[in-house]
XYZ file of C-alpha atoms in Angstrom:
642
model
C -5.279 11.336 -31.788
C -8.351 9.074 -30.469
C -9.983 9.024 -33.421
C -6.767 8.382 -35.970
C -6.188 5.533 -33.962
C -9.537 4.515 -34.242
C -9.314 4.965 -38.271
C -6.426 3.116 -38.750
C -7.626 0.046 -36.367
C -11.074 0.219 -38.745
C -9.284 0.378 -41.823
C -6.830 -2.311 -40.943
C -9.950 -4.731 -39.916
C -11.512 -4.076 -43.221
C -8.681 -4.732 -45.193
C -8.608 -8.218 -43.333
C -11.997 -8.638 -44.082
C -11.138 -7.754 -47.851
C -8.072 -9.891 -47.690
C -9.924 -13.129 -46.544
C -13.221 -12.339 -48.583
C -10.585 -12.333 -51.531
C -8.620 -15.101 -50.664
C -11.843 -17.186 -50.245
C -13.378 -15.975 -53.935
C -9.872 -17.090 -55.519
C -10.215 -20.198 -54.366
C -13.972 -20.710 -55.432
C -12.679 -19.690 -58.404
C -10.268 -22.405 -58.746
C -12.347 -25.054 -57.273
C -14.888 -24.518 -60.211
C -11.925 -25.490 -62.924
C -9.961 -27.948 -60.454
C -11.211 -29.257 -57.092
C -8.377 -30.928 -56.601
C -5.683 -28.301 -56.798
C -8.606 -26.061 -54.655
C -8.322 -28.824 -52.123
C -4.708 -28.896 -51.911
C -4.439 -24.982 -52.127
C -7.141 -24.820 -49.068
C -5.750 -27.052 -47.091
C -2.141 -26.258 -47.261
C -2.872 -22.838 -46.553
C -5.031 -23.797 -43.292
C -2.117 -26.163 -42.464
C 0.523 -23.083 -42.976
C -1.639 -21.011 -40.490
C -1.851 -23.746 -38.007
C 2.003 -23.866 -38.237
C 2.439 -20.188 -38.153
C 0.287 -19.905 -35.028
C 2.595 -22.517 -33.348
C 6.197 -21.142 -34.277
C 4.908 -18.047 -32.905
C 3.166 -19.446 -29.841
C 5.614 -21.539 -29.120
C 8.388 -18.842 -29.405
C 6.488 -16.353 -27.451
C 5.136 -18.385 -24.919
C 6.466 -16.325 -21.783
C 5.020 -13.518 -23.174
C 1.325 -14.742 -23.647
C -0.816 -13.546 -20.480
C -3.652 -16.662 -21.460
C -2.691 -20.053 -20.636
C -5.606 -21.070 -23.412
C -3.561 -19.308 -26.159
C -0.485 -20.969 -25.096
C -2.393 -24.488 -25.559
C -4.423 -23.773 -28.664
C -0.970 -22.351 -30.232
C 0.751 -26.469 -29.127
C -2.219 -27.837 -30.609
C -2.812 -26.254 -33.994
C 1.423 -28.158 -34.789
C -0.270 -31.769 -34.379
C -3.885 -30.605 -35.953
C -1.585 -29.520 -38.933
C 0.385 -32.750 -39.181
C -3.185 -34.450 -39.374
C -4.614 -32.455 -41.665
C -1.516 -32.761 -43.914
C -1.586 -36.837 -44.042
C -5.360 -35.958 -44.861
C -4.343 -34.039 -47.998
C -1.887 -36.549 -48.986
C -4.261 -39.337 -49.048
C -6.942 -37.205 -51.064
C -8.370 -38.500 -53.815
C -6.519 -38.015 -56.450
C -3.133 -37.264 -55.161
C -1.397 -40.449 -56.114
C 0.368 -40.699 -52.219
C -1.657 -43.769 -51.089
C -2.833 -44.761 -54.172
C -4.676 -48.037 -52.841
C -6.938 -46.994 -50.154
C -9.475 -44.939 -51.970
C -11.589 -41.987 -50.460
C -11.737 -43.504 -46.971
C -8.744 -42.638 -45.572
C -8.526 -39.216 -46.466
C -11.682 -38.708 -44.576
C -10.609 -40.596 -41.490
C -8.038 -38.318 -41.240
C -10.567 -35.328 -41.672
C -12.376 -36.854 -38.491
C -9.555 -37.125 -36.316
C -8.362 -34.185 -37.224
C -11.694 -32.420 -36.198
C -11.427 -34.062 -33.081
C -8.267 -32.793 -32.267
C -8.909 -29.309 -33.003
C -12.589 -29.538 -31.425
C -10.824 -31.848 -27.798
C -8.373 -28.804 -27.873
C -10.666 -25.787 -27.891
C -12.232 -27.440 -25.055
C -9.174 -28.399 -22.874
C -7.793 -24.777 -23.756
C -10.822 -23.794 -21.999
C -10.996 -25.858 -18.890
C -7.381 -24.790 -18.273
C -8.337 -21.198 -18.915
C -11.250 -21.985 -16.129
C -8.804 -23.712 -13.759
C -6.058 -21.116 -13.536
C -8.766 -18.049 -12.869
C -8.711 -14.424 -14.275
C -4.912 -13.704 -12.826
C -4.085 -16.559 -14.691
C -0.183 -16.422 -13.248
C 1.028 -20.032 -14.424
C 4.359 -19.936 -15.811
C 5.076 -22.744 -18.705
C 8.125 -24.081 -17.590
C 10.138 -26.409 -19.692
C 8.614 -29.554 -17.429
C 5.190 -28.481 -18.256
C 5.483 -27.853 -21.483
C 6.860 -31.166 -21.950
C 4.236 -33.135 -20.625
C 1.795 -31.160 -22.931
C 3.893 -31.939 -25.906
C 4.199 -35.545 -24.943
C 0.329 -35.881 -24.145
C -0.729 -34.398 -28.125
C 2.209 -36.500 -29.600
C 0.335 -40.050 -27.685
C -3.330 -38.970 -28.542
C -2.524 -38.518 -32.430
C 0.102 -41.550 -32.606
C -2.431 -43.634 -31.128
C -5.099 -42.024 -33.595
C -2.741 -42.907 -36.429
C -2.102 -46.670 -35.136
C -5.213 -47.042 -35.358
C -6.315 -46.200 -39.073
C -2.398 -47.401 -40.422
C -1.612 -50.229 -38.623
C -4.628 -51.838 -36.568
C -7.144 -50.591 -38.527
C -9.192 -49.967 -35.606
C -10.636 -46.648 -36.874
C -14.653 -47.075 -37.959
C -15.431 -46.659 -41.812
C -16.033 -42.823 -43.099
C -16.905 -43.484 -46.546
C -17.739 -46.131 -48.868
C -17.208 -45.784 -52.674
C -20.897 -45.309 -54.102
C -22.698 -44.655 -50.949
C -21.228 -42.009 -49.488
C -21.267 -40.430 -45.856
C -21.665 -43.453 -43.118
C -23.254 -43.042 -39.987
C -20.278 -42.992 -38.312
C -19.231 -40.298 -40.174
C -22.244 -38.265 -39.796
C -22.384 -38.621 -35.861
C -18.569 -37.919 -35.798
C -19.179 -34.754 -37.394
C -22.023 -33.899 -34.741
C -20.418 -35.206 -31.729
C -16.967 -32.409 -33.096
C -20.121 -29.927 -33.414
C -20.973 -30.232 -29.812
C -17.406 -30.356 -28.782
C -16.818 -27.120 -30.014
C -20.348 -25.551 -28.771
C -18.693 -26.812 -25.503
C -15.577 -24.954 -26.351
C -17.814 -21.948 -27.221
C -19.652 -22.100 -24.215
C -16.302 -21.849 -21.459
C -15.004 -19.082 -24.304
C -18.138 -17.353 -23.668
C -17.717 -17.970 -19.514
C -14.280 -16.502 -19.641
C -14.932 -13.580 -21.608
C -14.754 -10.799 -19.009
C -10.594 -11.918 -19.005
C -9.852 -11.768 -22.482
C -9.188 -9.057 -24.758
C -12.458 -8.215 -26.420
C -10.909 -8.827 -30.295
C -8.984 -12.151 -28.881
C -12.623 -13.262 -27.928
C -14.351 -11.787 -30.790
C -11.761 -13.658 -33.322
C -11.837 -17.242 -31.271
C -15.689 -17.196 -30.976
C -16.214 -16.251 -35.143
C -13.336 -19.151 -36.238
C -15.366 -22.087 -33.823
C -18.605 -20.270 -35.544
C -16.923 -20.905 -38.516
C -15.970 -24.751 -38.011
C -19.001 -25.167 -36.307
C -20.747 -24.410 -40.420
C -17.908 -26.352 -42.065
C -18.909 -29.586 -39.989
C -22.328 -29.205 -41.048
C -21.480 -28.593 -44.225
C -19.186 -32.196 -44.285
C -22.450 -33.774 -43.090
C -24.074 -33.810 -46.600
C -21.579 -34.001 -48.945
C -21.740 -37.310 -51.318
C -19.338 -36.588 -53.581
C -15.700 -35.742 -52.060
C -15.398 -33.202 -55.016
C -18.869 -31.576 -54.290
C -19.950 -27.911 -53.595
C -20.622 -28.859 -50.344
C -17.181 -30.386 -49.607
C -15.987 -27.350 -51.133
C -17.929 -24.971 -49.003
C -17.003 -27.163 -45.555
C -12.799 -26.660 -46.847
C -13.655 -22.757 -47.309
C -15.377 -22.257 -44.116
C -12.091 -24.174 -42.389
C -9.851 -21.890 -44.075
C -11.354 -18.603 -42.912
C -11.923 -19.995 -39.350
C -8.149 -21.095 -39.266
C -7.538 -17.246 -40.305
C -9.587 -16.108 -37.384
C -7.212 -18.377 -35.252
C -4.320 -16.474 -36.503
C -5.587 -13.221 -36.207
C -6.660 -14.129 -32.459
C -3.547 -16.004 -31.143
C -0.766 -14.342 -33.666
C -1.583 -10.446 -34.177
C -4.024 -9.858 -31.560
C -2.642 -12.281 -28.582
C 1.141 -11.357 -29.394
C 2.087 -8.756 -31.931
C 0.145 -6.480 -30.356
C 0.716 -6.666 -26.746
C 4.065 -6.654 -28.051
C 3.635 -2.837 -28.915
C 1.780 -2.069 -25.866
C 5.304 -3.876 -24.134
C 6.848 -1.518 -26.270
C 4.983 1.817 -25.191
C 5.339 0.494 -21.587
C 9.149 0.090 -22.097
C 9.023 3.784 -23.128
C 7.114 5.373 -20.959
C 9.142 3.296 -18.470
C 12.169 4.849 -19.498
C 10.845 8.107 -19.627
C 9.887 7.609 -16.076
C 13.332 6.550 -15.336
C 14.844 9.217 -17.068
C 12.651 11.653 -15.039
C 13.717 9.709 -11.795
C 17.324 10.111 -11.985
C 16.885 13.863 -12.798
C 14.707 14.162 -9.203
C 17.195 12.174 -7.836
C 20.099 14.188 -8.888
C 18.198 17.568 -7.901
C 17.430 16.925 -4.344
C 20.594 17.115 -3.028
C 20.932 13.789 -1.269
C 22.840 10.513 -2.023
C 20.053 7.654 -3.477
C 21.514 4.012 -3.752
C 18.778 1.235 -4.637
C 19.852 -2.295 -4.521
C 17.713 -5.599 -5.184
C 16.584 -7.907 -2.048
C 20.296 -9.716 -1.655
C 21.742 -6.124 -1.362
C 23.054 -5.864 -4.911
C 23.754 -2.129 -6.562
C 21.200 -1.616 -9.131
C 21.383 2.286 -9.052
C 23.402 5.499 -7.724
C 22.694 8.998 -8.165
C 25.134 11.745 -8.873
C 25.742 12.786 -5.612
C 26.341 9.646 -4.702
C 29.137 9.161 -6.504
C 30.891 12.482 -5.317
C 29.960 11.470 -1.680
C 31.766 7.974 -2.172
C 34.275 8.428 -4.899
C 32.958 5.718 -6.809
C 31.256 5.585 -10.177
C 28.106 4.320 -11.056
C 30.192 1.454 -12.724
C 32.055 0.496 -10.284
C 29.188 0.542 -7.718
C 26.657 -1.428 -10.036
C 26.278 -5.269 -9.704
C 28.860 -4.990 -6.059
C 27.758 -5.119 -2.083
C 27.207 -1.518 0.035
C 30.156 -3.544 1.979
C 32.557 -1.736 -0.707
C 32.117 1.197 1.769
C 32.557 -0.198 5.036
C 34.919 1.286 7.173
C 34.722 -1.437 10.223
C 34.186 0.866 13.102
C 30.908 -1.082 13.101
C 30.517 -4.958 14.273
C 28.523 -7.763 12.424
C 25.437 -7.496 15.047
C 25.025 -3.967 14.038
C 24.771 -4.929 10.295
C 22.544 -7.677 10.962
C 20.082 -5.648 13.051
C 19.878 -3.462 10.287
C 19.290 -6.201 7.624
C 16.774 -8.248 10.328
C 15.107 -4.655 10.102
C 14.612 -3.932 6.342
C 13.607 -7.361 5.799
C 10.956 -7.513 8.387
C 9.120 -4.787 6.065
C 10.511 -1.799 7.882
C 12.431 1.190 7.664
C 15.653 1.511 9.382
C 17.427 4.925 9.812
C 20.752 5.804 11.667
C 24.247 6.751 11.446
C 27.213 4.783 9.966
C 30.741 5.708 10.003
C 31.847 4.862 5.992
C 34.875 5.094 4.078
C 35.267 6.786 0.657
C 37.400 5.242 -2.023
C 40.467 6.981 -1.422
C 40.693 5.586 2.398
C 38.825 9.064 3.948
C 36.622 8.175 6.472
C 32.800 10.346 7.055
C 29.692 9.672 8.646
C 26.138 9.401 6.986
C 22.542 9.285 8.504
C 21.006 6.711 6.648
C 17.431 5.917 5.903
C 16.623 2.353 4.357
C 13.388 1.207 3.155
C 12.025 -1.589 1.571
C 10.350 -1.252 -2.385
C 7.228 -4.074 -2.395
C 6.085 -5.967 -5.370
C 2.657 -5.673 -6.149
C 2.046 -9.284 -4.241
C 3.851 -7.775 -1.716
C 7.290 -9.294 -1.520
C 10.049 -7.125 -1.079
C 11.985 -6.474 -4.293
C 14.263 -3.479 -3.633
C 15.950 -1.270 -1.026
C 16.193 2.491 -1.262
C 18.536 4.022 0.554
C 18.827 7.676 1.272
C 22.631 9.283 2.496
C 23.336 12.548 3.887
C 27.011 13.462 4.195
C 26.832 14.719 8.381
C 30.320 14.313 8.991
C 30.654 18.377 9.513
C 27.976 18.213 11.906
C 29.386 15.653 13.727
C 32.913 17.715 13.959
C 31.253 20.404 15.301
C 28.912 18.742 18.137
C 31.797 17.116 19.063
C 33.782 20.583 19.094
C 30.468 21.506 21.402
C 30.710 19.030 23.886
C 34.214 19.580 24.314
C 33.590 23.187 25.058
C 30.834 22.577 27.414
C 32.727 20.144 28.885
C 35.493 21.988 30.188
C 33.157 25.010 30.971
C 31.115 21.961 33.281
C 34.491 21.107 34.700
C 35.325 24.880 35.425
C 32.133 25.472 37.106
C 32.706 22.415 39.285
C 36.108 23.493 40.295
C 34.873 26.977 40.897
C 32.074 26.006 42.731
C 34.075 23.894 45.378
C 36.608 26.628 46.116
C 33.488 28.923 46.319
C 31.442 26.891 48.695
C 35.476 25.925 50.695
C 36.235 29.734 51.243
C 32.034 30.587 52.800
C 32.363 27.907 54.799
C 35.359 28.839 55.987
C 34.474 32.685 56.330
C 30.884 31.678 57.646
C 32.701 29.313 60.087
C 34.634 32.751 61.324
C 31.894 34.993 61.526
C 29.604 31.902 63.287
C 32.463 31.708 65.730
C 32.842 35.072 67.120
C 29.322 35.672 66.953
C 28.479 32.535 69.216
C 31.758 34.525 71.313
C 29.800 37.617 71.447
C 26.810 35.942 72.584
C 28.061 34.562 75.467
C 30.183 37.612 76.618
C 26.508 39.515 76.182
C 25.676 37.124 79.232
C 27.999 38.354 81.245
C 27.131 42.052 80.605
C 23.427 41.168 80.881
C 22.939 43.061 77.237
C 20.076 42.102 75.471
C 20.425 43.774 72.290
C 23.868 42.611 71.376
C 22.358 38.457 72.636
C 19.739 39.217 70.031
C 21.970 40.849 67.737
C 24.728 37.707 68.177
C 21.991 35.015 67.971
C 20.925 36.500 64.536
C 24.490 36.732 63.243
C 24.237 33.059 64.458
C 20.982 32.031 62.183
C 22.190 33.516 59.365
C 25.502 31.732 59.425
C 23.190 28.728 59.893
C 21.384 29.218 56.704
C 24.407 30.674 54.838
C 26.201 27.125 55.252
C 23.367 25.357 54.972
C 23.023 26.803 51.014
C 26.130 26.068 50.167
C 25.510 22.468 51.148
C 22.506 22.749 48.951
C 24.546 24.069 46.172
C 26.754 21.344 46.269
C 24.007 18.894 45.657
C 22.828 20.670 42.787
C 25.865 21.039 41.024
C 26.294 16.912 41.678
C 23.073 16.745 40.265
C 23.490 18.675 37.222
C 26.506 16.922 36.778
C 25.662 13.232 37.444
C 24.195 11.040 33.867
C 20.512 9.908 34.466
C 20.598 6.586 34.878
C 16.762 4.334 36.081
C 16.737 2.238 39.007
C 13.975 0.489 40.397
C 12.908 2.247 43.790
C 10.711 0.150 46.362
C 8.373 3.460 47.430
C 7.394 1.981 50.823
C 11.060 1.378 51.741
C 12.477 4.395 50.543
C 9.640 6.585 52.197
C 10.218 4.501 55.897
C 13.980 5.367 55.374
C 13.161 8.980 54.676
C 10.967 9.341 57.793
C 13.397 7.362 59.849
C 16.395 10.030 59.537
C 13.962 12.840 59.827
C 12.391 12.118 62.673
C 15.422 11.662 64.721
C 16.660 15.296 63.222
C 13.048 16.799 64.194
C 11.978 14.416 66.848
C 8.832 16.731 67.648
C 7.736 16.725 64.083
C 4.375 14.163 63.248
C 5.122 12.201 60.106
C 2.139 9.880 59.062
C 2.499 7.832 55.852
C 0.017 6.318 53.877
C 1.416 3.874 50.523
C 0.733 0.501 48.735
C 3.024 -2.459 49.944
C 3.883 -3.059 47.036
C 4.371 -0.058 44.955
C 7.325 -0.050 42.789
C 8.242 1.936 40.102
C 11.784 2.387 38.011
C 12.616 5.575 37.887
C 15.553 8.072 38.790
C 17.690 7.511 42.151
C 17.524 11.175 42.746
C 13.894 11.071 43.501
C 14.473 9.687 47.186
C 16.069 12.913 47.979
C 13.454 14.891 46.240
C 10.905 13.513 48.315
C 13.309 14.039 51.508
C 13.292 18.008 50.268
C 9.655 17.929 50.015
C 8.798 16.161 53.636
C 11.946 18.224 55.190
C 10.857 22.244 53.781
C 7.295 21.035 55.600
C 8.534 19.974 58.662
C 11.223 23.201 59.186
C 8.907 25.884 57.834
C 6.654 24.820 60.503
C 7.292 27.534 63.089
C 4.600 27.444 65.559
C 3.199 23.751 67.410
C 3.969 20.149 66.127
C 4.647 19.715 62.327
C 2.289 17.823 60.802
C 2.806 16.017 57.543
C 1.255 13.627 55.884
C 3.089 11.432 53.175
C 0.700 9.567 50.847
C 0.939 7.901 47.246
C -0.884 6.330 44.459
C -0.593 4.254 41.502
C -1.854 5.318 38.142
C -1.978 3.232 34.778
C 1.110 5.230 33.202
C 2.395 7.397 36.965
C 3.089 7.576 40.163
C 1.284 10.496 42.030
C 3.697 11.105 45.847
C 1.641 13.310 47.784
C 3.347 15.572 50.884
C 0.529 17.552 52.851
C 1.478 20.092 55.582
C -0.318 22.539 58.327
C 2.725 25.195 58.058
C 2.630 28.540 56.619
C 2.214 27.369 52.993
C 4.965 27.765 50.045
C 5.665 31.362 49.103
C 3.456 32.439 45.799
C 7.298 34.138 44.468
C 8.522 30.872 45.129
C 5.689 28.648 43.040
C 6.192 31.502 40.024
C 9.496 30.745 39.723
C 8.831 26.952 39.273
C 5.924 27.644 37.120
C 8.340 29.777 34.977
C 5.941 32.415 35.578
C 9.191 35.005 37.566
C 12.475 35.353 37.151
C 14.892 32.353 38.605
C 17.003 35.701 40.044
C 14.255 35.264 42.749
C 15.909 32.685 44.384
C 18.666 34.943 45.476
C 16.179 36.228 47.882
C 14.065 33.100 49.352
C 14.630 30.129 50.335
C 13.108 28.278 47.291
C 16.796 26.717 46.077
C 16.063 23.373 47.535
C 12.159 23.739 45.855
C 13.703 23.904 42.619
C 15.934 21.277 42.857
C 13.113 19.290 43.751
C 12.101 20.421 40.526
C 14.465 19.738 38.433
C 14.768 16.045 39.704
C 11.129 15.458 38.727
C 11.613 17.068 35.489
C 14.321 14.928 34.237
C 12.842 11.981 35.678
C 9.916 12.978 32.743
C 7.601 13.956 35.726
C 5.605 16.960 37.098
C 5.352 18.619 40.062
C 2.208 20.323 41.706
C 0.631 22.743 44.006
C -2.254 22.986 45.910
C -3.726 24.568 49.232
C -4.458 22.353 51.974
C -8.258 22.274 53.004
C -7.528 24.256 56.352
C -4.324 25.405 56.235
C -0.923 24.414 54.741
C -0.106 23.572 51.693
C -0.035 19.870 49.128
C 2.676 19.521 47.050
C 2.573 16.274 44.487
C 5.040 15.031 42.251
C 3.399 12.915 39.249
C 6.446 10.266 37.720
C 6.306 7.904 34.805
C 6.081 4.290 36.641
C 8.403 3.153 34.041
C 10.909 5.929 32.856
C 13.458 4.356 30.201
C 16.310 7.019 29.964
C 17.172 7.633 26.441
C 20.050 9.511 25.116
C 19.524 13.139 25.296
C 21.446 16.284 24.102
C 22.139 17.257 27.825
C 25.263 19.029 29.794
C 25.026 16.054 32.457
C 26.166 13.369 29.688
C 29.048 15.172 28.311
C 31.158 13.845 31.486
C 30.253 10.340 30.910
C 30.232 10.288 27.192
C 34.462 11.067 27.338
């Protein structure tokens, strides 16, 4: 395929070549049996190329990537005009009969400079705008570069027709005058100048655009030598100078016109193609993955819909195209939920959430939606993609859920207070005649049934005091997290302060920052209080001592509680470490331990174990200093949430 291409593009440039090479022989041809009509017939045809090159140009303007092309193609209209009064006035045409060979070759000059002052200003703009080259020729600009050619050549008119400002060319007899000559090298230079910013700018023009351009100034560069010697206005060398002009005007045309248009105009082509292709293969992935795609442009217009979204909605792509998302808007959402999500997507980011819409035919569904922002390549945002899936069934169902586990929350409440009502009241009886028997064991002086009695007694004791423990669980488990901001010193001095009047031989030391603070959950007071109080009562032999301490971390809060007692049970650790069965708990006393646990846990913190250095045991609950609750799939929220 490479090298068919590569055929056809060398046979086409050889058939130019052919085409010009025979073009220029036909007109040697006829210059040898009539200069004059080999004048007219070379310059007419350079003027038809000049006007060629500007129809097109001018026509295709927005569709030339090279500002230079864009003002050589302007330039070559008013070079043609020139060069047309210059055939006119040629000897021997008859159109101003009175003003001999003079004329015609001031023309010629001015001309030259025109098409030489071009090539160079093509240039400098070409050097000005850069490689990217990204100015667009508005209507304004164009304008001013119209207006600009159309003073420069009415003022070189004025002044050969009317002031007759313009130096002398040629005199009848003598030929050539010095003007002329140094015209014609002063238009030399002016196009080596030209040459020179072509060849500076190479690297961002096609190679055959700058191949083409650099042979046709070559090529005018010879012709103005070649109108440096001429005497006679019909000479060979005249003749040459006209035939050098015609094939470097060709050049022009092949550069600007086939090369600098007509073919980027396929490669447009190709591009459109393959675009489509691209599309084509877009829509088909779109349609396959089994989600709703809607793309609009920056403003929020519909540009495209897939198949599925059109079954989500209910409306076609044709109704959807050129209209607002708003179409399906439902209104259970307000305006600042809209405009966070625009403030979003325009910011650059992507936004993703749910959003209660309505289909065409009134039925309301939910979505989760992800929006995200399609860049330019300067990196302006130029689309939005957005991606539905239909999660209305979902939603039905966790909210079937919640209802479920809601009532089974509510159940367990209710039986849980008639449970803990009917021990109390049982444990109340049997506490009662125990203390009864106890005291009627005085009066017999019977030690076994005192002991017996004062067991019954404990046991009660502890009984009742689970169930209160059980109720503060269940109000736990059934209570929404919510942060507060908890002053540790304060809350720690309150703590001690109601414990030490409950265990007044207990030694509570306490050892925290001023002015620690930390926002956490409200629960964690009576944590701490569970913590301090299991050290003080498990204490069974001489003073209690704890020691309350805590430090501040970059991200946590580290509470220390040290004791002397017994230490914490290893079945009772294992069940917070997960490491046993929570059926332990039936038979320790490790229920307020785990609560402790739990509040930790759901205030995003750990909790800790260690052996003291003599004896006793550390336990140390780590907290977030900042703990922002978020919502969370959890049985706690279901009350609040209805």
């Amino acid at each position: 395929m490479a090298v068919s291409s590569m055929v056809f593009r060398w046979r086409t440039h050889v058939g130019a070549l052919v085409g010009v090479a025979g073009g220029v022989s036909a007109l040697y041809l006829v210059q040898l049996r009539n200069y004059l009509l080999f004048h007219s017939l070379a310059e007419l045809g350079s003027i038809l190329i000049a006007a060629v090159v500007f129809l097109i140009t001018w026509n295709a303007r927005e569709e030339l990537d090279r500002s230079f092309l864009v003002v050589l193609g302007v330039s070559y209209l008013f070079v043609a005009g020139v060069d047309l009064l210059h055939v006119l006035a040629y000897k021997g045409m008859g159109v101003f009969p009175d003003t001999g060979p003079n004329l015609p070759t001031q023309l010629w000059v001015l001309g030259r400079y025109l098409e030489a002052g071009s090539l160079l200003a093509a240039g400098i703009v070409g050097l000005v705008v850069g490689e990217r080259d990204d100015l667009e020729w508005t209507g304004e600009r164009l304008f001013v570069l119209v207006t600009g050619y159309a003073a420069v050549v009415g003022f070189g008119l004025g002044s050969i027709f009317v002031v007759d400002w313009f130096p002398q060319m040629y005199v009848e007899g003598s030929g050539l005058t010095r003007a002329k000559i140094g015209s014609e090298y002063v238009v030399i230079a002016l196009f080596a100048a030209s040459l020179g910013l072509l060849y500076s700018q190479r690297e961002t023009f096609n190679r055959r655009i700058f191949q083409f351009l650099a042979g046709s100034i070559l090529l005018t560069m010879g012709a103005e030598v070649a109108f440096t010697v001429y005497i006679d206005v019909y000479g060979l060398s005249n003749a040459i100078g006209h035939l050098l002009k015609f094939a470097s005007f060709y050049l022009i045309y092949l550069s600007v016109v086939k090369v600098g248009i007509k073919e980027p105009q396929k490669t447009l082509y190709r591009t459109l193609a393959q675009r489509e292709a691209e599309a084509r293969k877009f829509k088909k992935a779109a349609d396959y993955s089994g989600h709703a795609v809607l793309i609009t442009d920056r403003e929020g217009t519909i540009q495209y819909v897939n198949d599925a979204w059109e079954a989500m909605t209910g409306y076609s792509a044709v109704d959807a195209r050129g209209r607002n998302p708003k179409l399906l808007k439902s209104g259970e959402h307000d305006e600042p939920f809209y405009d966070e999500l625009w403030s979003t997507i325009l910011a650059g980011d992507v936004w993703e959430g749910e959003i209660v819409n309505e289909r065409r035919d009134g039925d309301r569904y939910v979505i989760h939606q992800t929006i995200a922002p399609i860049f330019a390549e300067d990196g302006a945002i130029q689309n939005f993609v957005a991606i539905h899936d239909d999660i209305t069934d979902q939603k039905a169902y966790q909210r079937q859920l919640e209802t479920d586990l809601h009532q089974s929350v509510t159940q367990l409440q209710v039986l849980a207070r008639v449970l803990r009502h009917n021990i109390r009241n049982e444990m109340n009886v049997i506490a009662g005649n125990a203390e009864m028997i106890h005291e009627r064991s005085d009066d017999t002086n019977n030690d076994d049934i005192a002991s017996m009695a004062a067991r019954i007694v404990d046991a009660s004791d502890q009984l009742l005091a689970q169930t209160d423990k059980q109720r503060e669980i269940v109000q736990l488990l059934s209570t929404p997290p919510t942060a507060t901001t908890l002053e540790l010193p304060a809350v720690v001095d309150e703590i001690v302060s109601q414990l030490e009047q409950q265990y007044p031989q207990a030694d509570v030391t306490v050892d925290i920052p001023a002015d620690l603070e930390l926002r956490t959950l409200p629960e964690l007071e009576q944590a701490i209080t569970e913590v301090v109080e299991n050290a003080i009562v498990h204490t069974r032999e001489g003073t209690p001592a704890v020691a309350i301490s805590a430090r501040s971390r970059e991200q946590t809060v580290e509470i220390r509680v040290e004791d002397d007692g017994p230490g914490i049970p290893v079945a009772e650790r294992q069940i917070i470490a997960g490491d046993a069965e929570i059926d332990a708990l039936l038979h320790s006393n490790g229920l307020g331990l785990w609560l402790v646990d739990h509040i930790v846990t759901k205030a995003g913190g750990t909790i800790r174990f260690e052996d003291a250095d003599s004896r006793g045991s550390v336990v140390t609950l780590v907290v977030p200093r900042n703990r922002t609750m978020a919502d969370r799939h959890d049985p706690s929220q279901v009350t609040a949430s209805r």
